[in-house]
């Protein structure tokens, strides 16, 4: 599906602003969102922010009013910030000795390690601090894996170092390695049994690993130790999940952990898993990424979907870390559902590979491209709008689109797809994989674009316009 209203937990915001829009479904499966849709004299006319537009009735399959619009959530990263922990007294001095002249002084670390091996307790503390400093250095260079090695190295000398344990677990969580994150967290709990931070992060690790019951236990403990609005919010959501999941059946494949309500047909669940598995393999090779953990998928009958997600009635599937799909009335995987599955699964891949740092334009552009959408029916409009200065700047499309009206959302989705198409046209889909990877560590999305594509946002806009003209306009 093509025009989705990005949303996370704040779905209700969009209900107000998008409810008035109608959806024109084209015969090629594309959708146009507009207001005041009328059809007359063989043309369908509708209103957008760019004014009144019309298309031939012959290419329109149907017009859906209001509640049939559709939407998805972009990625929602677990709110895991590193608790501020002072690694050691005199840390500044050790950091200074460890990092200088733009690099890590491995000889200095080796001397500290050798002192520590000969039994000096003071040196052991310094080794931990030095590896902590080295890890911070690598993080600033976007080298997460190397930073993880530094934390682990430090822990091999100082296994009870709370700061190292917590920082290591946060990096695992950011990489969606939830089961891995549990190891240092369990150790941290032994070291500091009364730390609310430990239980908070444990909750995210269990939740990410689809262990809802254990996540609830951990967050309850965290809330008992220290009031925290993030934890309360997460706990409420997990409890809503659990209330219905207890009556759910489960299906599992190598890459998915599926839950579905008893009233959904088992054949449908099997069909969905089959479709997702083949999408998974396709995305794995196209985006050059393998998610470290099985991806949670929940199928809902219509009402249960509203109950759990608190989504307004018009909301379709969404992805808030788990893929949530209403399947009321379906008995098999329709082409529409297949596109939706691919779209939502793409969000999981892009979210995880980018450490949830891909801007919304990139997320939605790739998800639409992967589900099979192309700019064919949008190109003429976008070219015209670009000439009038009416296409949005990419910088303004980085954050949430929740507050957008239906027509602004339509342009945002259409332009994002066109930008992604032009990137793939120029450098192949491998450029997309590299771009997402760079997002994980670059200081900003535009920096990642610069590093990967040697373009800034303005150049990307121009490239997109030129691509649309070249590919879709025949003269
Ligand atoms: Zn989407």
CSV table of C-alpha atoms and ligand atoms in Angstrom, one decimal:
chain,number,residue,atom,x,y,z
A,1,UNK,CA,0.0,0.0,0.0
A,2,UNK,CA,1.2,3.2,-0.9
A,3,UNK,CA,0.2,6.2,1.1
A,4,UNK,CA,0.7,5.6,4.7
A,5,UNK,CA,0.5,7.9,7.5
A,6,UNK,CA,3.5,7.4,9.6
A,7,UNK,CA,2.7,7.0,13.2
A,8,UNK,CA,3.9,5.5,16.4
A,9,UNK,CA,1.9,5.5,19.5
A,10,UNK,CA,0.4,8.9,18.8
A,11,UNK,CA,-2.0,7.6,16.2
A,12,UNK,CA,-4.9,9.7,17.4
A,13,UNK,CA,-3.2,12.9,16.2
A,14,UNK,CA,-3.6,11.8,12.6
A,15,UNK,CA,-7.2,10.8,13.0
A,16,UNK,CA,-8.2,14.4,13.2
A,17,UNK,CA,-6.1,15.6,10.4
A,18,UNK,CA,-6.5,12.7,8.0
A,19,UNK,CA,-10.1,11.8,8.5
A,20,UNK,CA,-11.4,14.1,5.9
A,21,UNK,CA,-9.3,12.7,3.1
A,22,UNK,CA,-10.7,10.2,0.5
A,23,UNK,CA,-8.6,7.6,-1.2
A,24,UNK,CA,-8.7,7.1,-5.0
A,25,UNK,CA,-7.5,3.6,-5.7
A,26,UNK,CA,-6.1,3.3,-9.2
A,27,UNK,CA,-6.3,0.2,-11.3
A,28,UNK,CA,-2.5,-0.3,-11.0
A,29,UNK,CA,-2.9,-0.5,-7.2
A,30,UNK,CA,-1.6,3.0,-6.5
A,31,UNK,CA,-3.6,5.3,-4.2
A,32,UNK,CA,-4.1,9.0,-4.2
A,33,UNK,CA,-5.3,10.8,-1.2
A,34,UNK,CA,-7.3,13.9,-1.8
A,35,UNK,CA,-10.3,15.8,-0.5
A,36,UNK,CA,-13.5,16.8,-2.2
A,37,UNK,CA,-13.3,13.8,-4.6
A,38,UNK,CA,-15.9,14.0,-7.3
A,39,UNK,CA,-16.3,12.1,-10.6
A,40,UNK,CA,-17.9,13.6,-13.6
A,41,UNK,CA,-17.5,13.6,-17.4
A,42,UNK,CA,-15.1,10.7,-17.4
A,43,UNK,CA,-12.6,12.4,-15.0
A,44,UNK,CA,-12.1,12.1,-11.3
A,45,UNK,CA,-11.3,15.5,-9.7
A,46,UNK,CA,-9.8,16.0,-6.3
A,47,UNK,CA,-8.2,18.7,-4.2
A,48,UNK,CA,-4.7,18.7,-2.9
A,49,UNK,CA,-2.4,21.4,-1.4
A,50,UNK,CA,-1.3,22.1,-4.9
A,51,UNK,CA,-4.8,22.9,-6.0
A,52,UNK,CA,-7.4,20.9,-7.9
A,53,UNK,CA,-6.2,18.0,-9.9
A,54,UNK,CA,-8.0,15.5,-12.1
A,55,UNK,CA,-7.3,12.1,-13.6
A,56,UNK,CA,-9.1,10.0,-16.2
A,57,UNK,CA,-11.9,7.9,-14.7
A,58,UNK,CA,-10.6,5.0,-16.8
A,59,UNK,CA,-7.6,4.4,-14.6
A,60,UNK,CA,-9.5,4.5,-11.4
A,61,UNK,CA,-10.6,1.3,-9.8
A,62,UNK,CA,-12.6,2.8,-6.9
A,63,UNK,CA,-12.9,5.6,-4.5
A,64,UNK,CA,-12.7,4.9,-0.8
A,65,UNK,CA,-14.1,7.3,1.7
A,66,UNK,CA,-12.6,8.2,5.0
A,67,UNK,CA,-12.3,5.1,7.0
A,68,UNK,CA,-10.6,3.0,4.4
A,69,UNK,CA,-7.4,5.1,4.3
A,70,UNK,CA,-4.3,3.4,5.3
A,71,UNK,CA,-1.2,4.0,7.3
A,72,UNK,CA,1.8,2.4,8.8
A,73,UNK,CA,4.0,3.2,11.6
A,74,UNK,CA,7.6,4.0,10.8
A,75,UNK,CA,10.2,2.5,13.1
A,76,UNK,CA,10.0,3.2,16.8
A,77,UNK,CA,13.3,2.7,18.6
A,78,UNK,CA,13.3,1.4,22.1
A,79,UNK,CA,14.0,4.5,24.2
A,80,UNK,CA,17.3,3.2,25.5
A,81,UNK,CA,19.6,5.9,26.5
A,82,UNK,CA,22.8,5.1,28.3
A,83,UNK,CA,22.4,5.8,32.0
A,84,UNK,CA,25.1,8.3,32.9
A,85,UNK,CA,27.8,6.4,34.8
A,86,UNK,CA,31.1,7.6,36.0
A,87,UNK,CA,33.5,4.9,34.9
A,88,UNK,CA,36.3,5.7,37.3
A,89,UNK,CA,37.9,8.4,39.4
A,90,UNK,CA,40.5,10.1,37.4
A,91,UNK,CA,38.8,9.1,34.2
A,92,UNK,CA,39.7,12.3,32.4
A,93,UNK,CA,43.4,11.7,32.7
A,94,UNK,CA,43.1,8.0,31.6
A,95,UNK,CA,40.9,9.0,28.6
A,96,UNK,CA,43.6,11.6,27.7
A,97,UNK,CA,46.3,8.9,27.7
A,98,UNK,CA,44.2,6.4,25.8
A,99,UNK,CA,43.0,8.7,23.0
A,100,UNK,CA,45.4,11.2,21.5
A,101,UNK,CA,46.5,12.3,18.1
A,102,UNK,CA,43.3,11.1,16.6
A,103,UNK,CA,43.6,7.5,17.6
A,104,UNK,CA,43.7,4.9,20.3
A,105,UNK,CA,47.0,4.3,22.1
A,106,UNK,CA,47.0,0.5,22.2
A,107,UNK,CA,50.5,0.4,23.8
A,108,UNK,CA,49.2,2.4,26.7
A,109,UNK,CA,46.3,0.0,27.2
A,110,UNK,CA,48.6,-3.0,26.9
A,111,UNK,CA,50.8,-1.6,29.7
A,112,UNK,CA,47.8,-1.1,31.9
A,113,UNK,CA,46.6,-4.6,31.1
A,114,UNK,CA,49.9,-6.1,32.0
A,115,UNK,CA,49.9,-4.2,35.3
A,116,UNK,CA,46.4,-5.5,35.9
A,117,UNK,CA,47.5,-9.1,35.2
A,118,UNK,CA,50.2,-8.9,37.7
A,119,UNK,CA,47.6,-8.2,40.3
A,120,UNK,CA,47.3,-4.5,40.7
A,121,UNK,CA,43.7,-3.6,41.7
A,122,UNK,CA,44.3,0.1,40.7
A,123,UNK,CA,45.4,-1.0,37.3
A,124,UNK,CA,42.3,-3.1,36.8
A,125,UNK,CA,40.1,0.0,37.4
A,126,UNK,CA,42.3,1.9,34.9
A,127,UNK,CA,42.0,-0.8,32.3
A,128,UNK,CA,38.2,-0.6,32.5
A,129,UNK,CA,38.3,3.2,32.1
A,130,UNK,CA,40.7,3.0,29.2
A,131,UNK,CA,38.5,0.5,27.3
A,132,UNK,CA,35.5,2.7,28.1
A,133,UNK,CA,37.4,5.7,26.6
A,134,UNK,CA,38.3,3.7,23.5
A,135,UNK,CA,34.7,2.6,23.1
A,136,UNK,CA,33.5,6.2,23.3
A,137,UNK,CA,36.1,7.0,20.6
A,138,UNK,CA,34.9,4.3,18.3
A,139,UNK,CA,31.3,5.3,18.9
A,140,UNK,CA,32.1,8.8,17.8
A,141,UNK,CA,33.4,7.2,14.6
A,142,UNK,CA,30.2,5.2,14.2
A,143,UNK,CA,32.1,1.9,14.7
A,144,UNK,CA,29.6,0.2,17.0
A,145,UNK,CA,31.1,-3.3,16.6
A,146,UNK,CA,34.6,-2.1,17.6
A,147,UNK,CA,33.1,-0.2,20.5
A,148,UNK,CA,31.4,-3.5,21.6
A,149,UNK,CA,34.8,-5.3,21.5
A,150,UNK,CA,36.3,-2.6,23.7
A,151,UNK,CA,33.6,-3.0,26.3
A,152,UNK,CA,33.9,-6.7,26.3
A,153,UNK,CA,37.7,-6.4,26.6
A,154,UNK,CA,37.3,-4.1,29.5
A,155,UNK,CA,34.9,-6.6,31.1
A,156,UNK,CA,37.3,-9.4,30.8
A,157,UNK,CA,39.5,-7.6,33.3
A,158,UNK,CA,36.8,-6.0,35.3
A,159,UNK,CA,33.7,-8.3,35.0
A,160,UNK,CA,31.6,-6.4,37.6
A,161,UNK,CA,32.1,-3.0,36.2
A,162,UNK,CA,28.6,-1.6,36.2
A,163,UNK,CA,29.3,1.2,33.7
A,164,UNK,CA,30.8,-1.2,31.1
A,165,UNK,CA,27.9,-3.7,31.6
A,166,UNK,CA,25.2,-1.1,31.1
A,167,UNK,CA,26.9,0.6,28.1
A,168,UNK,CA,27.5,-2.8,26.4
A,169,UNK,CA,23.8,-3.8,26.9
A,170,UNK,CA,22.6,-0.5,25.4
A,171,UNK,CA,24.7,-1.0,22.3
A,172,UNK,CA,23.3,-4.5,21.9
A,173,UNK,CA,19.8,-3.1,22.3
A,174,UNK,CA,20.5,-0.4,19.7
A,175,UNK,CA,21.5,-3.2,17.3
A,176,UNK,CA,18.4,-5.1,18.1
A,177,UNK,CA,20.4,-7.9,19.6
A,178,UNK,CA,18.0,-8.5,22.4
A,179,UNK,CA,19.1,-11.9,23.6
A,180,UNK,CA,22.7,-10.8,23.6
A,181,UNK,CA,21.8,-7.7,25.7
A,182,UNK,CA,20.3,-10.0,28.4
A,183,UNK,CA,23.7,-11.4,29.3
A,184,UNK,CA,25.4,-8.2,30.6
A,185,UNK,CA,22.1,-7.0,32.1
A,186,UNK,CA,21.7,-10.2,34.2
A,187,UNK,CA,25.2,-9.7,35.4
A,188,UNK,CA,24.6,-6.0,36.1
A,189,UNK,CA,21.5,-7.0,38.2
A,190,UNK,CA,23.8,-9.1,40.4
A,191,UNK,CA,26.2,-6.2,40.8
A,192,UNK,CA,23.4,-3.7,41.5
A,193,UNK,CA,20.2,-5.4,42.5
A,194,UNK,CA,18.4,-2.2,43.2
A,195,UNK,CA,19.1,-0.4,40.0
A,196,UNK,CA,15.9,0.7,38.2
A,197,UNK,CA,18.0,1.3,35.1
A,198,UNK,CA,18.9,-2.4,34.9
A,199,UNK,CA,15.3,-3.5,35.1
A,200,UNK,CA,14.2,-0.9,32.6
A,201,UNK,CA,16.7,-2.1,30.0
A,202,UNK,CA,15.9,-5.7,30.8
A,203,UNK,CA,12.3,-5.0,30.0
A,204,UNK,CA,13.3,-3.7,26.6
A,205,UNK,CA,15.5,-6.7,26.0
A,206,UNK,CA,12.7,-9.2,26.8
A,207,UNK,CA,10.1,-7.2,24.9
A,208,UNK,CA,12.3,-7.1,21.8
A,209,UNK,CA,12.9,-10.8,22.1
A,210,UNK,CA,9.1,-11.3,22.1
A,211,UNK,CA,9.0,-12.4,25.8
A,212,UNK,CA,6.1,-10.2,26.9
A,213,UNK,CA,5.6,-11.8,30.3
A,214,UNK,CA,9.2,-11.4,31.4
A,215,UNK,CA,9.2,-7.8,30.0
A,216,UNK,CA,6.2,-7.0,32.2
A,217,UNK,CA,7.9,-8.4,35.3
A,218,UNK,CA,11.1,-6.4,34.6
A,219,UNK,CA,9.3,-3.2,34.1
A,220,UNK,CA,7.1,-3.7,37.2
A,221,UNK,CA,10.3,-4.1,39.2
A,222,UNK,CA,11.8,-1.0,37.5
A,223,UNK,CA,8.7,1.1,38.4
A,224,UNK,CA,8.8,-0.1,42.0
A,225,UNK,CA,12.4,1.0,42.3
A,226,UNK,CA,11.9,4.4,40.7
A,227,UNK,CA,8.9,6.2,39.1
A,228,UNK,CA,9.6,6.6,35.4
A,229,UNK,CA,7.0,7.7,32.8
A,230,UNK,CA,8.8,5.8,30.0
A,231,UNK,CA,8.5,2.6,32.0
A,232,UNK,CA,4.8,3.1,32.8
A,233,UNK,CA,4.0,3.7,29.2
A,234,UNK,CA,5.9,0.6,28.1
A,235,UNK,CA,4.3,-1.5,30.8
A,236,UNK,CA,0.8,-0.4,29.9
A,237,UNK,CA,1.4,-1.3,26.3
A,238,UNK,CA,3.0,-4.7,27.1
A,239,UNK,CA,0.1,-5.5,29.4
A,240,UNK,CA,-2.4,-4.7,26.6
A,241,UNK,CA,-0.4,-7.1,24.4
A,242,UNK,CA,-0.4,-9.8,27.0
A,243,UNK,CA,-4.1,-9.6,27.8
A,244,UNK,CA,-5.0,-10.7,24.3
A,245,UNK,CA,-1.9,-12.7,23.5
A,246,UNK,CA,-2.8,-15.2,26.3
A,247,UNK,CA,-5.7,-16.4,24.1
A,248,UNK,CA,-3.6,-16.4,20.9
A,249,UNK,CA,-2.1,-19.2,19.0
A,250,UNK,CA,1.4,-19.1,17.9
A,251,UNK,CA,3.4,-19.9,14.8
A,252,UNK,CA,7.1,-19.8,14.4
A,253,UNK,CA,9.6,-19.9,11.6
A,254,UNK,CA,13.3,-19.3,11.6
A,255,UNK,CA,12.7,-15.6,11.3
A,256,UNK,CA,9.3,-14.8,12.6
A,257,UNK,CA,7.4,-15.2,15.8
A,258,UNK,CA,3.8,-15.0,14.9
A,259,UNK,CA,0.8,-14.6,17.2
A,260,UNK,CA,-2.8,-14.7,16.1
A,261,UNK,CA,-6.2,-14.7,17.6
A,262,UNK,CA,-8.1,-17.9,17.7
A,263,UNK,CA,-10.7,-16.6,15.3
A,264,UNK,CA,-8.1,-16.1,12.5
A,265,UNK,CA,-7.8,-19.0,10.1
A,266,UNK,CA,-4.7,-21.1,10.6
A,267,UNK,CA,-4.3,-21.3,6.8
A,268,UNK,CA,-4.1,-17.5,6.7
A,269,UNK,CA,-1.5,-17.5,9.4
A,270,UNK,CA,0.5,-20.1,7.4
A,271,UNK,CA,0.1,-18.1,4.2
A,272,UNK,CA,1.3,-15.0,6.0
A,273,UNK,CA,4.4,-16.7,7.4
A,274,UNK,CA,5.2,-18.1,3.9
A,275,UNK,CA,4.9,-14.7,2.3
A,276,UNK,CA,7.0,-13.1,5.1
A,277,UNK,CA,9.7,-15.7,4.8
A,278,UNK,CA,10.1,-15.1,1.1
A,279,UNK,CA,10.0,-11.3,1.6
A,280,UNK,CA,12.7,-11.8,4.3
A,281,UNK,CA,15.0,-13.6,1.9
A,282,UNK,CA,14.5,-10.9,-0.7
A,283,UNK,CA,15.1,-8.0,1.7
A,284,UNK,CA,18.1,-9.8,3.2
A,285,UNK,CA,19.9,-9.9,-0.1
A,286,UNK,CA,18.6,-6.5,-1.4
A,287,UNK,CA,19.5,-4.6,1.8
A,288,UNK,CA,22.5,-6.7,2.7
A,289,UNK,CA,21.3,-7.2,6.3
A,290,UNK,CA,20.1,-10.0,8.5
A,291,UNK,CA,18.1,-9.0,11.6
A,292,UNK,CA,19.7,-10.6,14.6
A,293,UNK,CA,16.4,-11.8,16.2
A,294,UNK,CA,13.1,-13.2,15.0
A,295,UNK,CA,10.6,-10.5,14.2
A,296,UNK,CA,7.4,-10.3,16.1
A,297,UNK,CA,4.2,-10.3,14.1
A,298,UNK,CA,0.7,-10.1,15.5
A,299,UNK,CA,-2.5,-10.7,13.5
A,300,UNK,CA,-5.6,-9.1,14.8
A,301,UNK,CA,-9.3,-9.4,14.2
A,302,UNK,CA,-10.5,-5.8,13.6
A,303,UNK,CA,-11.7,-5.1,17.1
A,304,UNK,CA,-8.7,-6.5,18.9
A,305,UNK,CA,-6.4,-4.4,16.8
A,306,UNK,CA,-8.1,-1.2,18.0
A,307,UNK,CA,-8.1,-2.5,21.6
A,308,UNK,CA,-4.4,-3.2,21.7
A,309,UNK,CA,-2.9,-0.5,19.5
A,310,UNK,CA,-5.4,2.2,20.5
A,311,UNK,CA,-5.5,3.1,16.9
A,312,UNK,CA,-8.4,5.0,15.4
A,313,UNK,CA,-10.8,3.0,13.2
A,314,UNK,CA,-9.3,3.9,9.9
A,315,UNK,CA,-5.8,2.6,10.8
A,316,UNK,CA,-4.5,-0.4,9.0
A,317,UNK,CA,-1.3,-2.3,9.7
A,318,UNK,CA,1.5,-0.7,11.6
A,319,UNK,CA,5.0,-1.4,12.7
A,320,UNK,CA,6.0,-0.2,16.2
A,321,UNK,CA,8.8,-2.8,16.5
A,322,UNK,CA,6.3,-5.6,16.0
A,323,UNK,CA,4.4,-5.9,12.8
A,324,UNK,CA,0.7,-5.6,13.7
A,325,UNK,CA,-1.8,-6.5,11.0
A,326,UNK,CA,-5.6,-6.5,11.2
A,327,UNK,CA,-6.9,-9.4,9.2
A,328,UNK,CA,-10.6,-9.3,9.9
A,329,UNK,CA,-12.5,-11.1,7.2
A,330,UNK,CA,-9.4,-12.4,5.3
A,331,UNK,CA,-8.9,-16.1,4.7
A,332,UNK,CA,-5.9,-15.9,2.4
A,333,UNK,CA,-3.0,-13.6,1.5
A,334,UNK,CA,-4.5,-11.1,-1.0
A,335,UNK,CA,-2.2,-9.1,-3.3
A,336,UNK,CA,-3.1,-6.1,-1.1
A,337,UNK,CA,-2.1,-7.9,2.1
A,338,UNK,CA,1.1,-9.2,0.4
A,339,UNK,CA,2.1,-5.6,-0.4
A,340,UNK,CA,1.4,-4.5,3.1
A,341,UNK,CA,3.4,-7.3,4.6
A,342,UNK,CA,6.4,-6.5,2.4
A,343,UNK,CA,6.1,-2.8,3.3
A,344,UNK,CA,5.9,-3.4,7.0
A,345,UNK,CA,8.7,-5.9,7.0
A,346,UNK,CA,10.9,-3.4,5.1
A,347,UNK,CA,10.4,-1.0,7.9
A,348,UNK,CA,11.8,-3.6,10.3
A,349,UNK,CA,14.9,-4.2,8.2
A,350,UNK,CA,15.5,-0.5,7.6
A,351,UNK,CA,14.9,0.4,11.3
A,352,UNK,CA,17.2,-2.3,12.6
A,353,UNK,CA,20.0,-1.8,10.1
A,354,UNK,CA,20.0,2.0,10.6
A,355,UNK,CA,19.7,1.6,14.4
A,356,UNK,CA,16.4,3.4,14.1
A,357,UNK,CA,18.1,6.5,12.6
A,358,UNK,CA,16.8,6.4,9.1
A,359,UNK,CA,14.7,9.5,8.4
A,360,UNK,CA,11.1,9.1,7.5
A,361,UNK,CA,11.5,10.0,3.8
A,362,UNK,CA,14.0,7.1,3.5
A,363,UNK,CA,12.0,4.7,5.5
A,364,UNK,CA,8.8,5.3,3.5
A,365,UNK,CA,10.6,5.6,0.2
A,366,UNK,CA,12.3,2.2,0.5
A,367,UNK,CA,9.1,0.5,2.0
A,368,UNK,CA,7.1,1.7,-1.0
A,369,UNK,CA,9.8,0.7,-3.5
A,370,UNK,CA,10.1,-2.8,-1.9
A,371,UNK,CA,6.4,-3.4,-2.0
A,372,UNK,CA,6.5,-2.7,-5.7
A,373,UNK,CA,5.3,0.9,-6.0
A,374,UNK,CA,6.8,3.1,-8.7
A,375,UNK,CA,6.3,6.7,-9.6
A,376,UNK,CA,4.6,6.1,-12.9
A,377,UNK,CA,1.3,7.7,-12.1
A,378,UNK,CA,2.8,10.4,-9.8
A,379,UNK,CA,5.6,11.6,-12.1
A,380,UNK,CA,3.8,14.3,-14.0
A,381,UNK,CA,2.3,15.8,-10.9
A,382,UNK,CA,5.7,15.7,-9.1
A,383,UNK,CA,7.5,17.4,-11.9
A,384,UNK,CA,4.9,20.1,-12.1
A,385,UNK,CA,4.9,20.6,-8.3
A,386,UNK,CA,8.7,20.7,-8.2
A,387,UNK,CA,8.8,23.4,-10.8
A,388,UNK,CA,6.4,25.4,-8.7
A,389,UNK,CA,8.5,24.8,-5.6
A,390,UNK,CA,5.8,22.7,-4.1
A,391,UNK,CA,7.7,19.5,-3.3
A,392,UNK,CA,8.9,19.2,0.2
A,393,UNK,CA,12.6,19.6,1.1
A,394,UNK,CA,14.1,16.3,2.3
A,395,UNK,CA,15.3,18.1,5.5
A,396,UNK,CA,11.7,18.7,6.4
A,397,UNK,CA,10.7,15.0,5.9
A,398,UNK,CA,13.2,13.6,8.3
A,399,UNK,CA,11.0,13.5,11.4
A,400,UNK,CA,7.5,12.2,12.1
A,401,UNK,CA,4.7,12.8,9.6
A,402,UNK,CA,2.0,12.4,12.1
A,403,UNK,CA,0.7,15.9,11.9
A,404,UNK,CA,0.4,15.9,8.2
A,405,UNK,CA,-2.9,16.4,6.4
A,406,UNK,CA,-3.9,13.8,3.9
A,407,UNK,CA,-2.6,15.7,0.9
A,408,UNK,CA,0.7,16.7,2.5
A,409,UNK,CA,1.2,13.1,3.4
A,410,UNK,CA,0.4,12.1,-0.2
A,411,UNK,CA,3.1,14.4,-1.6
A,412,UNK,CA,5.6,13.3,1.1
A,413,UNK,CA,5.1,9.6,0.3
A,414,UNK,CA,5.1,10.2,-3.5
A,415,UNK,CA,8.3,12.4,-3.4
A,416,UNK,CA,10.1,10.0,-1.0
A,417,UNK,CA,9.4,7.1,-3.4
A,418,UNK,CA,10.7,9.2,-6.3
A,419,UNK,CA,13.9,10.0,-4.4
A,420,UNK,CA,14.6,6.4,-3.6
A,421,UNK,CA,13.9,5.4,-7.1
A,422,UNK,CA,16.4,7.9,-8.4
A,423,UNK,CA,19.0,6.6,-6.0
A,424,UNK,CA,18.5,3.1,-7.1
A,425,UNK,CA,18.5,4.2,-10.8
A,426,UNK,CA,21.9,5.8,-10.3
A,427,UNK,CA,23.8,3.3,-8.1
A,428,UNK,CA,21.6,0.2,-7.8
A,429,UNK,CA,19.8,-1.1,-4.8
A,430,UNK,CA,23.2,-1.8,-3.1
A,431,UNK,CA,23.5,2.0,-2.6
A,432,UNK,CA,20.3,1.8,-0.5
A,433,UNK,CA,21.8,-0.9,1.7
A,434,UNK,CA,25.0,1.1,2.2
A,435,UNK,CA,23.0,4.3,2.9
A,436,UNK,CA,21.0,2.7,5.6
A,437,UNK,CA,24.2,1.2,7.1
A,438,UNK,CA,25.8,4.7,7.2
A,439,UNK,CA,22.7,6.1,8.9
A,440,UNK,CA,23.5,4.0,11.9
A,441,UNK,CA,26.6,5.9,12.7
A,442,UNK,CA,26.7,9.2,10.8
A,443,UNK,CA,26.1,12.4,12.7
A,444,UNK,CA,23.1,13.2,10.6
A,445,UNK,CA,21.0,11.7,7.8
A,446,UNK,CA,22.4,14.2,5.3
A,447,UNK,CA,26.0,13.3,6.4
A,448,UNK,CA,25.1,9.7,5.6
A,449,UNK,CA,23.8,10.7,2.2
A,450,UNK,CA,27.0,12.7,1.6
A,451,UNK,CA,29.3,9.8,2.6
A,452,UNK,CA,27.4,7.2,0.6
A,453,UNK,CA,26.1,9.0,-2.4
A,454,UNK,CA,28.4,12.0,-2.6
A,455,UNK,CA,25.4,14.3,-2.8
A,456,UNK,CA,23.8,16.7,-0.5
A,457,UNK,CA,20.0,17.0,-0.1
A,458,UNK,CA,19.8,19.8,-2.8
A,459,UNK,CA,21.6,17.6,-5.3
A,460,UNK,CA,19.4,14.7,-4.4
A,461,UNK,CA,16.3,16.8,-5.1
A,462,UNK,CA,17.7,17.9,-8.5
A,463,UNK,CA,18.7,14.3,-9.3
A,464,UNK,CA,15.2,13.1,-8.5
A,465,UNK,CA,13.6,15.7,-10.7
A,466,UNK,CA,15.9,14.8,-13.6
A,467,UNK,CA,15.2,11.1,-13.1
A,468,UNK,CA,11.5,11.6,-13.2
A,469,UNK,CA,11.7,13.6,-16.4
A,470,UNK,CA,14.0,11.1,-18.0
A,471,UNK,CA,12.1,8.0,-17.0
A,472,UNK,CA,8.5,9.0,-17.1
A,473,UNK,CA,8.0,11.9,-19.5
A,474,UNK,CA,7.8,11.0,-23.2
A,475,UNK,CA,8.1,13.9,-25.5
B,1,LIG,ZN1,5.3,2.8,5.9
